[in-house]
CSV table of C-alpha atoms and ligand atoms in Angstrom, one decimal:
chain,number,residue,atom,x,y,z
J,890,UNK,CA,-38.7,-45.9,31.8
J,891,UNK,CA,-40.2,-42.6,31.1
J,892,UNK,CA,-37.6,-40.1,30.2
J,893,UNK,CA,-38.5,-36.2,29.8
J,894,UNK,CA,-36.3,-34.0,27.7
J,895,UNK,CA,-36.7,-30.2,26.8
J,896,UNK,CA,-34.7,-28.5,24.0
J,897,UNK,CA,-34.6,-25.3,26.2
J,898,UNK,CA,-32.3,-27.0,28.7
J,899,UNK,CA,-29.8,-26.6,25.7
J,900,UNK,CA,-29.8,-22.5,25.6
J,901,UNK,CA,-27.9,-21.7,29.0
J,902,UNK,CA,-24.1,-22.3,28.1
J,903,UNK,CA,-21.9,-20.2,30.2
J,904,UNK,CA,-18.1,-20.0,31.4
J,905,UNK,CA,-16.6,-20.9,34.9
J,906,UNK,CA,-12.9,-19.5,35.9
J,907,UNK,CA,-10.2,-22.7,36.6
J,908,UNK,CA,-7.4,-21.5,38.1
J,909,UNK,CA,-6.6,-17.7,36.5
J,910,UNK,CA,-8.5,-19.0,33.5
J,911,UNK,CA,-12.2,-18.6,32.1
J,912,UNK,CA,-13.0,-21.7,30.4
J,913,UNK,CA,-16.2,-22.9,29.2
J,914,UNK,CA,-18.1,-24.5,32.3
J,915,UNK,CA,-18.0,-28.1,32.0
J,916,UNK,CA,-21.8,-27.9,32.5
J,917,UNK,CA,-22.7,-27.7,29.0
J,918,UNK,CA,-25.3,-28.0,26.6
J,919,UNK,CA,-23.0,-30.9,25.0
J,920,UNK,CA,-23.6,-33.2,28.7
J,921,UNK,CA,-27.8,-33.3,27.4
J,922,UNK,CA,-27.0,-33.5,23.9
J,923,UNK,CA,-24.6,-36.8,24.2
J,924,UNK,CA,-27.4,-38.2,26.4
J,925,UNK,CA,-30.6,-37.8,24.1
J,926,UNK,CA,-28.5,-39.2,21.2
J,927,UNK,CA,-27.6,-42.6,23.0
J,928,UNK,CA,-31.1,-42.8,24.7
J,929,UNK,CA,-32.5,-42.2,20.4
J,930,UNK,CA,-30.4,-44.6,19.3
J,931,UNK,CA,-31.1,-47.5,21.6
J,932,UNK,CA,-34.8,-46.7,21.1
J,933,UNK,CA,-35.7,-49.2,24.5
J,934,UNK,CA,-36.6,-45.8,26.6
J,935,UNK,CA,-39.2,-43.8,26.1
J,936,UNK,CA,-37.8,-40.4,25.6
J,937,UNK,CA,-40.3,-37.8,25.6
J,938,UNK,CA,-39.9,-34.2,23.9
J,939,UNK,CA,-41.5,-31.3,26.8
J,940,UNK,CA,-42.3,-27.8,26.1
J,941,UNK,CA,-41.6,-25.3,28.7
J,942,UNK,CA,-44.2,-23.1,29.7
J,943,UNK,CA,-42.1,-19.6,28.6
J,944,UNK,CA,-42.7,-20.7,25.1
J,945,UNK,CA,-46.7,-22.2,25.6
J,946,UNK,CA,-49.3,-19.8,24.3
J,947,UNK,CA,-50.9,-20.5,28.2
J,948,UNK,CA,-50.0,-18.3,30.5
J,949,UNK,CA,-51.5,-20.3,33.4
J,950,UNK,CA,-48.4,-23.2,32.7
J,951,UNK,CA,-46.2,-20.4,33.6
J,952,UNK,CA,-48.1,-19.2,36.6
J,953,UNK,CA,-48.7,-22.7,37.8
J,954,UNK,CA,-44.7,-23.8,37.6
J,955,UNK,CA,-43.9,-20.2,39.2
J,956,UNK,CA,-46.2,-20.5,42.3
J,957,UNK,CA,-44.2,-24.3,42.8
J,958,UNK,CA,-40.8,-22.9,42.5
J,959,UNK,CA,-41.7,-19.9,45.1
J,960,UNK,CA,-42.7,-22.4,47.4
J,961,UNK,CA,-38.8,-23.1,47.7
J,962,UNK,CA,-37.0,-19.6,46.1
J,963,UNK,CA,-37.2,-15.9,46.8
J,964,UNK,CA,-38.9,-13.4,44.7
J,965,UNK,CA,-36.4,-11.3,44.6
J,966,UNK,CA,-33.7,-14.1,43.7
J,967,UNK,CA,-36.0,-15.0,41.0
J,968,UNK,CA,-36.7,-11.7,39.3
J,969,UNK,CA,-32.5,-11.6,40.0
J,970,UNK,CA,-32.1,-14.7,37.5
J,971,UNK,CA,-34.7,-13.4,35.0
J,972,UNK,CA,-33.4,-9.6,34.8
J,973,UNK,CA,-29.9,-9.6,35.8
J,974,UNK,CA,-28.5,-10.2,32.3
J,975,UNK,CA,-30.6,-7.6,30.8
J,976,UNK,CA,-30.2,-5.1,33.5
J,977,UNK,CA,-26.2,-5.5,33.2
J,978,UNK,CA,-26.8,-5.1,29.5
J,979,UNK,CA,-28.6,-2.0,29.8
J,980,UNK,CA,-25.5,-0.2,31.9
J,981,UNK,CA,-23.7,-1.5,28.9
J,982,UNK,CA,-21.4,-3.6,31.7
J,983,UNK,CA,-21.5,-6.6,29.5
J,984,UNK,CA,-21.8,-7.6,25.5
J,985,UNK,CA,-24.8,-9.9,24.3
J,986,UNK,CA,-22.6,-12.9,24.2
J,987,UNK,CA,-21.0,-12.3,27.5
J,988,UNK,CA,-21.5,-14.0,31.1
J,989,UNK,CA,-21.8,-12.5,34.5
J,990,UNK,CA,-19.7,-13.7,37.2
J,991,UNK,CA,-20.0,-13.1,40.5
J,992,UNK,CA,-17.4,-11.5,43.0
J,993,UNK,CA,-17.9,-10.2,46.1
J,994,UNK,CA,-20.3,-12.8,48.2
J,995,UNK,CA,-21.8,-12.3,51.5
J,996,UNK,CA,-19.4,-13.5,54.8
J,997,UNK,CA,-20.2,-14.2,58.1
J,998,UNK,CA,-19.5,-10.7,60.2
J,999,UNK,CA,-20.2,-9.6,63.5
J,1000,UNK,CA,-22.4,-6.6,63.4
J,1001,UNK,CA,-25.3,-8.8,61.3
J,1002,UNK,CA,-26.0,-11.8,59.9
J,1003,UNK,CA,-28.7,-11.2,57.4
J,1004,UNK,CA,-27.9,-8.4,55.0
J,1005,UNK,CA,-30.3,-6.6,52.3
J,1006,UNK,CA,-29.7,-7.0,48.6
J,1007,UNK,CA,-27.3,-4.3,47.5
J,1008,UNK,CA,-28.4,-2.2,44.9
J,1009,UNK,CA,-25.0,-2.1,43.0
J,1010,UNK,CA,-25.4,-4.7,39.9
J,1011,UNK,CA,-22.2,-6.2,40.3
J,1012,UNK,CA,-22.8,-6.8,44.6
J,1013,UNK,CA,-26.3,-8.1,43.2
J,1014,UNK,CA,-24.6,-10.8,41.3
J,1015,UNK,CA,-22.5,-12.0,44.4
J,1016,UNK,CA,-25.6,-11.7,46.9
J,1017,UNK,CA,-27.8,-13.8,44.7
J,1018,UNK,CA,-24.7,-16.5,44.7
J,1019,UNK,CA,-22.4,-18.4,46.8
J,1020,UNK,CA,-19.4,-19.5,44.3
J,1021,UNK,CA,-18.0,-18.8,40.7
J,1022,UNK,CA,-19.7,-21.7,39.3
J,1023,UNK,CA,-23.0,-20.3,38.7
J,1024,UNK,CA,-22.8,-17.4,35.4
J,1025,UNK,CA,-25.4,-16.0,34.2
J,1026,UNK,CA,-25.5,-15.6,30.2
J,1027,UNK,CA,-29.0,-14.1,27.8
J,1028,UNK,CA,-30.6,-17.7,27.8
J,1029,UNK,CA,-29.9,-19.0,31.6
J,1030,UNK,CA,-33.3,-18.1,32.7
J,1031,UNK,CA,-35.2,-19.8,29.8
J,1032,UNK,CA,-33.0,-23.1,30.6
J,1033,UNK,CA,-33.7,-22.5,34.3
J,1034,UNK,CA,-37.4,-22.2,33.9
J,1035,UNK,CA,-37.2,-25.5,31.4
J,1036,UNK,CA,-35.1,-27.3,33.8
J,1037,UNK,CA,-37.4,-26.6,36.9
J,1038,UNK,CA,-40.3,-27.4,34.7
J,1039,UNK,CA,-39.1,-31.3,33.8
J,1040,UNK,CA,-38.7,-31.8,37.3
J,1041,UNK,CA,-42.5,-30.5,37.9
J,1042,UNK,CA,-43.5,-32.6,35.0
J,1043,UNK,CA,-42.4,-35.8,35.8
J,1044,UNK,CA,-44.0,-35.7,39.1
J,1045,UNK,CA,-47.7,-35.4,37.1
J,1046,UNK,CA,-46.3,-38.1,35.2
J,1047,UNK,CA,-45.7,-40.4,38.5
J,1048,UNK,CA,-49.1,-39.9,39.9
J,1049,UNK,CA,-50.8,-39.9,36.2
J,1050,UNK,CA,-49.1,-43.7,36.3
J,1051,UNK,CA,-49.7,-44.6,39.9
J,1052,UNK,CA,-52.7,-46.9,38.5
J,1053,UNK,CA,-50.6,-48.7,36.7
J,1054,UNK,CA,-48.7,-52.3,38.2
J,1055,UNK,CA,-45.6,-51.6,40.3
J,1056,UNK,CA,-43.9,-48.5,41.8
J,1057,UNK,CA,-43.9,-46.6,38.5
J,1058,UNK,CA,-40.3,-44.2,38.0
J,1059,UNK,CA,-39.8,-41.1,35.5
J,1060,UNK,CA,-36.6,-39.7,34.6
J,1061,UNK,CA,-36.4,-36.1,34.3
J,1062,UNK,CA,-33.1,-34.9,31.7
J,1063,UNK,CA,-32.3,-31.9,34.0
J,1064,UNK,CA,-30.1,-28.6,32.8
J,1065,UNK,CA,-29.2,-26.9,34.7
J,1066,UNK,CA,-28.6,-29.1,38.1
J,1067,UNK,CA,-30.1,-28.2,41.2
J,1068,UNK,CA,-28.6,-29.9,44.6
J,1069,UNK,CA,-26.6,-26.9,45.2
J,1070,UNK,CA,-28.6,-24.2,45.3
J,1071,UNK,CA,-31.3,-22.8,48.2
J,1072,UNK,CA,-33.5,-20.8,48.2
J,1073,UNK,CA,-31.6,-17.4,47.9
J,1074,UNK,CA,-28.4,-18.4,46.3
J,1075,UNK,CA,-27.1,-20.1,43.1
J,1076,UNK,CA,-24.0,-22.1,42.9
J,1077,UNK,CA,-22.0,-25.3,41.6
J,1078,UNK,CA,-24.1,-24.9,38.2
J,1079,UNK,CA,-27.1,-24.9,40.4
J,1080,UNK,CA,-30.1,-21.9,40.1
J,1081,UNK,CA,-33.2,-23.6,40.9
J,1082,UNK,CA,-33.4,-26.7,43.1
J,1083,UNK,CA,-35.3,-29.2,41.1
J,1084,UNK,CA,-35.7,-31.6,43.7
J,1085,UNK,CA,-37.2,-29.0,45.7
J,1086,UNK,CA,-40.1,-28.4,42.8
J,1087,UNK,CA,-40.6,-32.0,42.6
J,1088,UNK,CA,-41.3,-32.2,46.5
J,1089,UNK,CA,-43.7,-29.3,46.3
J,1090,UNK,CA,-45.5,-30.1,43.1
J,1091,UNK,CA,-45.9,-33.6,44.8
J,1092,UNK,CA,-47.5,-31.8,48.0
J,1093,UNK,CA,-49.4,-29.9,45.6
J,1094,UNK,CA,-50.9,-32.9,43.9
J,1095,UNK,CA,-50.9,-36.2,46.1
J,1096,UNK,CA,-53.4,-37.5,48.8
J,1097,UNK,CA,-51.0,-36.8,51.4
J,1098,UNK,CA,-50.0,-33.8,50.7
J,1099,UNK,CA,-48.3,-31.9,53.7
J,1100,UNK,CA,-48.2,-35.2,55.6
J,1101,UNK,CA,-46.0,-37.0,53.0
J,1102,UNK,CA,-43.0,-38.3,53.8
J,1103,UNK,CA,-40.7,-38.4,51.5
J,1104,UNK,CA,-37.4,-39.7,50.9
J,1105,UNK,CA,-34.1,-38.2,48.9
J,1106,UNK,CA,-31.2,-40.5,47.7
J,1107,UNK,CA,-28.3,-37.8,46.6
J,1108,UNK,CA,-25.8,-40.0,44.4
J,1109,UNK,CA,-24.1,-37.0,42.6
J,1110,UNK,CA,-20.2,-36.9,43.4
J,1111,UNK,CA,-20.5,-33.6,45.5
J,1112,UNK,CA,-22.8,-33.0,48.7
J,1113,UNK,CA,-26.2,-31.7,47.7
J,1114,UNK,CA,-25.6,-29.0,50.0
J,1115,UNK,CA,-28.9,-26.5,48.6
J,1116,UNK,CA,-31.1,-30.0,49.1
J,1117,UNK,CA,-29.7,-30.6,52.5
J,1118,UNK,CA,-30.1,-27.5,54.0
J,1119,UNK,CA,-34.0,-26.5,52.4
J,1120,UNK,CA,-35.0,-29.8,54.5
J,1121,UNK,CA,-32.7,-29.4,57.4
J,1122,UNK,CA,-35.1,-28.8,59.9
J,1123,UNK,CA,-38.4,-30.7,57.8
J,1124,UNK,CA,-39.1,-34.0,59.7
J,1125,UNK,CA,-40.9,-35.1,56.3
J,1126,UNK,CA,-37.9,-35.5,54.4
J,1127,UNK,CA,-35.2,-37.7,54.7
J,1128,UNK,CA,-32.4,-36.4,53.3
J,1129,UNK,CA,-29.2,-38.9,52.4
J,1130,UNK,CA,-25.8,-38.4,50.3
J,1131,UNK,CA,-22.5,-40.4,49.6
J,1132,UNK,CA,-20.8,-38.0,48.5
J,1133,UNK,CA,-16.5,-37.4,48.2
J,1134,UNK,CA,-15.1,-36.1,51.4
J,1135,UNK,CA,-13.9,-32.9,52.2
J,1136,UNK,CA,-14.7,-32.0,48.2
J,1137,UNK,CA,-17.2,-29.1,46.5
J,1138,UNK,CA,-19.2,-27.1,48.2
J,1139,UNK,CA,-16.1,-27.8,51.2
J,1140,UNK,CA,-18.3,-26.2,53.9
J,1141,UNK,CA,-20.9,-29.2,54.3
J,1142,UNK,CA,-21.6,-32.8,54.1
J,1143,UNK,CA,-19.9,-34.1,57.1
J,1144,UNK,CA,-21.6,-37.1,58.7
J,1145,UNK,CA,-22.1,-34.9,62.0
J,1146,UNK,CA,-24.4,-33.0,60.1
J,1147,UNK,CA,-27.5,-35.2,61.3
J,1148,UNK,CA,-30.5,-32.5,61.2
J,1149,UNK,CA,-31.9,-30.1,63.3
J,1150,UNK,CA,-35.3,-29.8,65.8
J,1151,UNK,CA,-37.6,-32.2,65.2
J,1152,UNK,CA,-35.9,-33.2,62.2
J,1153,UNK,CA,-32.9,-34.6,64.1
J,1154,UNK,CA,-32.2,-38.0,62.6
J,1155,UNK,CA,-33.6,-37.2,59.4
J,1156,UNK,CA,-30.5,-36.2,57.1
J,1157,UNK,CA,-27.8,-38.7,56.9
J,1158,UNK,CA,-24.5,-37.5,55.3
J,1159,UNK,CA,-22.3,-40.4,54.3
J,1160,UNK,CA,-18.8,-39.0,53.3
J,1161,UNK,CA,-16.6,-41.3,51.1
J,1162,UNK,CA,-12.9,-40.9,51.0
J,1163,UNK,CA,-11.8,-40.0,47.1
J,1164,UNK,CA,-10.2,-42.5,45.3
J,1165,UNK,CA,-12.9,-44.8,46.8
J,1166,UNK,CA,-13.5,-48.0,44.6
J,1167,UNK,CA,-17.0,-49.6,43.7
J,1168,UNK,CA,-16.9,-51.8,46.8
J,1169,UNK,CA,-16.5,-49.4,49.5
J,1170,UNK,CA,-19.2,-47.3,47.6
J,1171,UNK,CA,-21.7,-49.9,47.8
J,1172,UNK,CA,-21.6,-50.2,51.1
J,1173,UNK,CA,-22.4,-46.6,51.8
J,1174,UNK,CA,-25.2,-47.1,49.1
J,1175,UNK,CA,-26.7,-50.0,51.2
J,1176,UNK,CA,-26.8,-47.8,54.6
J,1177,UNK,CA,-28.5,-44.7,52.8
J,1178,UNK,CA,-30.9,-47.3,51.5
J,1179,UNK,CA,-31.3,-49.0,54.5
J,1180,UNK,CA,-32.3,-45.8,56.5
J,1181,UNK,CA,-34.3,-44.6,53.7
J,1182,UNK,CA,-36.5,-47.9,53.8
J,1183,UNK,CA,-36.6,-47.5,57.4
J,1184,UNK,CA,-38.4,-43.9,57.5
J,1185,UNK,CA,-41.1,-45.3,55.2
J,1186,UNK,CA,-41.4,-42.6,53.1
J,1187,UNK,CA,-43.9,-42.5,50.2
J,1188,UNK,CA,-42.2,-41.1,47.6
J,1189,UNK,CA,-38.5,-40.9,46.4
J,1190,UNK,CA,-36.6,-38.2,44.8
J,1191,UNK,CA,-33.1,-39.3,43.1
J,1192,UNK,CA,-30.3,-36.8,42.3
J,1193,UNK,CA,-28.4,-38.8,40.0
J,1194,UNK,CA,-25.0,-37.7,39.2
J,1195,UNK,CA,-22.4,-39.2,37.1
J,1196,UNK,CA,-19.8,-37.1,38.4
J,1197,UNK,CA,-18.8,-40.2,40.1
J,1198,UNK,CA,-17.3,-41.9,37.0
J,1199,UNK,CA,-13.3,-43.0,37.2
J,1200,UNK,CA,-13.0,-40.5,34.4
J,1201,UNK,CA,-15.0,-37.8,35.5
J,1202,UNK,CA,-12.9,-33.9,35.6
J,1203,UNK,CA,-14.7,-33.2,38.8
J,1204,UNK,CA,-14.9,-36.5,40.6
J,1205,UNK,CA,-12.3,-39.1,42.1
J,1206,UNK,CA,-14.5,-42.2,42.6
J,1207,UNK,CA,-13.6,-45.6,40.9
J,1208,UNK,CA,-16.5,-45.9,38.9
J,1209,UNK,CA,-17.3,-47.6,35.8
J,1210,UNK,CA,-19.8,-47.7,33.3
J,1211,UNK,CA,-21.2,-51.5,34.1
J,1212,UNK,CA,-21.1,-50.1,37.9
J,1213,UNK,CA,-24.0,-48.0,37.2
J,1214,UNK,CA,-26.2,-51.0,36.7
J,1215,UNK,CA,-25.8,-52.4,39.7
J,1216,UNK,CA,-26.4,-49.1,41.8
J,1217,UNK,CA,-29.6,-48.5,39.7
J,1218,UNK,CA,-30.3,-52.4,40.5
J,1219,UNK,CA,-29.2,-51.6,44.6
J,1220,UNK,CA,-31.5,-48.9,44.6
J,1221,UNK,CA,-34.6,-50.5,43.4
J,1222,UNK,CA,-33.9,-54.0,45.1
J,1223,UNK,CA,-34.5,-52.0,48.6
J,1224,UNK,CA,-36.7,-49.5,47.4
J,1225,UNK,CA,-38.8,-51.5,45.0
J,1226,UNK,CA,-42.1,-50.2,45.9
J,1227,UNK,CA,-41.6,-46.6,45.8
J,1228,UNK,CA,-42.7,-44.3,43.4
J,1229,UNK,CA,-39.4,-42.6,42.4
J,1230,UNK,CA,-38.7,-39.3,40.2
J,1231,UNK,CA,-34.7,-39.2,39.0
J,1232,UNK,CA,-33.2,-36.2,38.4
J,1233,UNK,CA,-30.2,-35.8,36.4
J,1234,UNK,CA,-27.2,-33.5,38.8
J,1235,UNK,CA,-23.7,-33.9,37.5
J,1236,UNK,CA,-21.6,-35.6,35.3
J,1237,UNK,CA,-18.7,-34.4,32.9
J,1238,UNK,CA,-16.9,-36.9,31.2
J,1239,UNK,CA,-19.0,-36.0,28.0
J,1240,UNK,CA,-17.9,-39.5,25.9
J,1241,UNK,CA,-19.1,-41.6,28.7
J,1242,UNK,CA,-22.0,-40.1,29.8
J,1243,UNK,CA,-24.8,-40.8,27.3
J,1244,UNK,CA,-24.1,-45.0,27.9
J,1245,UNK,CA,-23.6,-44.4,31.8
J,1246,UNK,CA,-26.9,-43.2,31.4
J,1247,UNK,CA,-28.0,-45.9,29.8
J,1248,UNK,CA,-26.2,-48.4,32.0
J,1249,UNK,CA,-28.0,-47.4,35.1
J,1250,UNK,CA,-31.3,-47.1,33.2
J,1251,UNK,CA,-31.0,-50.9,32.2
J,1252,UNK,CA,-29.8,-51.8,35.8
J,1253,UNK,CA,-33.0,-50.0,37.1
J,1254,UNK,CA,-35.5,-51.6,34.6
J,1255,UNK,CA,-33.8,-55.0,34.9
J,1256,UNK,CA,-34.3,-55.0,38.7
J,1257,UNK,CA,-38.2,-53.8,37.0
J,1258,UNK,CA,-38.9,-57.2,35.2
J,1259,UNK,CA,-37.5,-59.6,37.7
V,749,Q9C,N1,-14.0,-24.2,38.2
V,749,Q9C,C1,-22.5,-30.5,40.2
V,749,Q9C,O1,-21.9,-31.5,39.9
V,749,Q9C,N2,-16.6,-26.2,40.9
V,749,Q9C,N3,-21.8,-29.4,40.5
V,749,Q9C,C2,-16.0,-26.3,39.6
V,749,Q9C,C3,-14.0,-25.7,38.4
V,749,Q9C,C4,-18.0,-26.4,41.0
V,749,Q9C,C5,-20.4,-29.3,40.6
V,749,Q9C,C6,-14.5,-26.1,39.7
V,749,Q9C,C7,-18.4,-27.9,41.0
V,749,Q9C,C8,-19.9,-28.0,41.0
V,749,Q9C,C9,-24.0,-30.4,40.0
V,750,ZN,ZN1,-21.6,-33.0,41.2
């Protein structure tokens, strides 16, 4: 399988608070690092080195990734994530190697229930977010933008190989993740929703265009709340997680949580108790899979997440490395004839993570040959 890696996805390394303390985020540069080296080393995938547009010499790859991403995130919120650092550093609020942090987020209040941006840099940074988990350091934008733009990529890639025999399947090395954001709000590591740009870039490019219908399989440990609510009420998408219950981002992902208009029916939440052990996980797989086959959708977007590892900081699964195979094998067993883009979410437990990559790539490409 095809796997896309940018350099820039390094640059954005930024600090989170646990408990009283600020602590590196575990969403580091280190995660893509570990990853690339075991995917070198094996040699059997084809890793592929892509520039992002910030550093091309043509501006029009910039303009063309911008006008995808707007089709999901506000101006504003943009131009928020590519000038807050230096606008904090021009009131001298913060030193070159420092992060901003949020603080004071929008609530729920009676008199209104859509407020302006503030003007005040520090309510800015809180408006533009909904948790801690989502700093802001000199290079977040340049990762964003790379990020964003591997998801964009590997949809051109899909299509480029659509001639080619069988459901073809790229896999895009994403940094920063993206399930948690929307449109106006960064979160849970999360600035630009990638799956998002790979929906609209394939709208942008395929046959079908507006009409597609298109599927989402969330595996990341934590609900893909961003994801679910951009498609809430979009009777295209089918959006489905497993996902630990009653865990980050707390306020969504319950299986009540079915859609909205004429979209009802069309996001399927399948909470898993935590501590949950392969078995019981694989049975929640096989109903997201079954309902995804079942709306007949043209194209696939994966958030892969290996937050769900027995080891993981963040996650309480059962999961172990040889497990990972035989989701990736699940996955394309029901789903073999889909074109499918998979987008790398979560995942902490740094020495595991480069051959739990690997192990579902070889379950997926096994399932390929057969
Ligand atoms: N301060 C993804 O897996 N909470 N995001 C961290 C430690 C945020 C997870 C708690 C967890 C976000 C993409
Ligand atoms: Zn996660």
């Amino acid at each position: 399988m095809i796997v896309l890696y940018d350099p820039d996805t390094l640059l954005h390394d930024t600090v989170e608070l646990v408990g009283a303390k600020i602590r590196s985020a575990l969403e580091s540069p280190a995660r893509t690092r570990t990853i690339v080296e075991k995917l070198s080393e094996s040699g059997e995938h084809g890793l592929r080195t892509i520039q992002s547009p910030l550093t091309s010499d043509d501006p029009s790859e910039l303009k063309a990734l911008l006008s995808i991403i707007e089709r999901t995130h506000g101006r504003e919120y943009l131009d928020h994530l590519k000038n807050a650092f230096d606008q904090w550093r021009a009131e001298q609020l913060i030193e070159q190697h420092e992060n901003i942090l949020p603080e004071c987020f929008v609530y729920p209040t009676k008199a209104h229930s859509d407020p302006r941006p503030p003007k005040d840099l520090f309510a800015r940074a809180g408006y533009f977010a909904f948790d801690m988990s989502s700093g802001i350091m000199f290079q977040t934008y340049r990762s964003v933008i790379a990020s964003a733009n591997l998801a964009s990529e590997s949809v051109s890639y899909l299509l480029d190989f659509k001639h080619s025999h069988g459901a073809p399947s790229v896999f895009a090395l994403c940094r920063p993740p993206g399930h948690h954001c929307d449109g106006n709000r960064a979160g849970g590591y999360c600035y630009v929703n990638n799956v998002a740009v790979c929906i609209s870039k394939y709208r942008s490019l395929s046959v079908s265009g507006e009409f597609a219908r298109i599927g989402i399989l969330d595996l990341d440990f934590h609900h893909g709340n961003g994801t679910q609510e951009l498609y809430y009420s979009d009777p295209q998408v089918f959006y489905a997680s497993i996902h630990g219950e009653d865990e980050f981002p707390y306020y969504t992902g319950a299986d009540s949580e079915t859609g909205a208009g004429d979209a009802v029916g069309a996001n399927l939440n399948l909470p898993l108790a935590t501590g949950s052990d392969f078995g019981e996980y694989m049975k929640k797989l096989n109903q997201a899979l079954i309902a995804l086959r079942d709306f007949r959708p043209e194209f696939l977007v994966v958030s892969l997440g290996f937050d769900t590892f027995h080891l993981d900081p963040l996650g309480s699964f059962q999961i172990s490395t040889e497990h990972y195979a035989l989701i990736a094998a699940g996955v394309r067993r029901v789903l073999a004839d889909l074109p499918t883009v998979i987008l790398l979410e979560g995942g902490y437990a740094l020495e595991h993570l480069g051959e739990n990559v690997k192990s579902f790539l070889e379950g997926w490409e096994a399932r390929m040959r057969e």
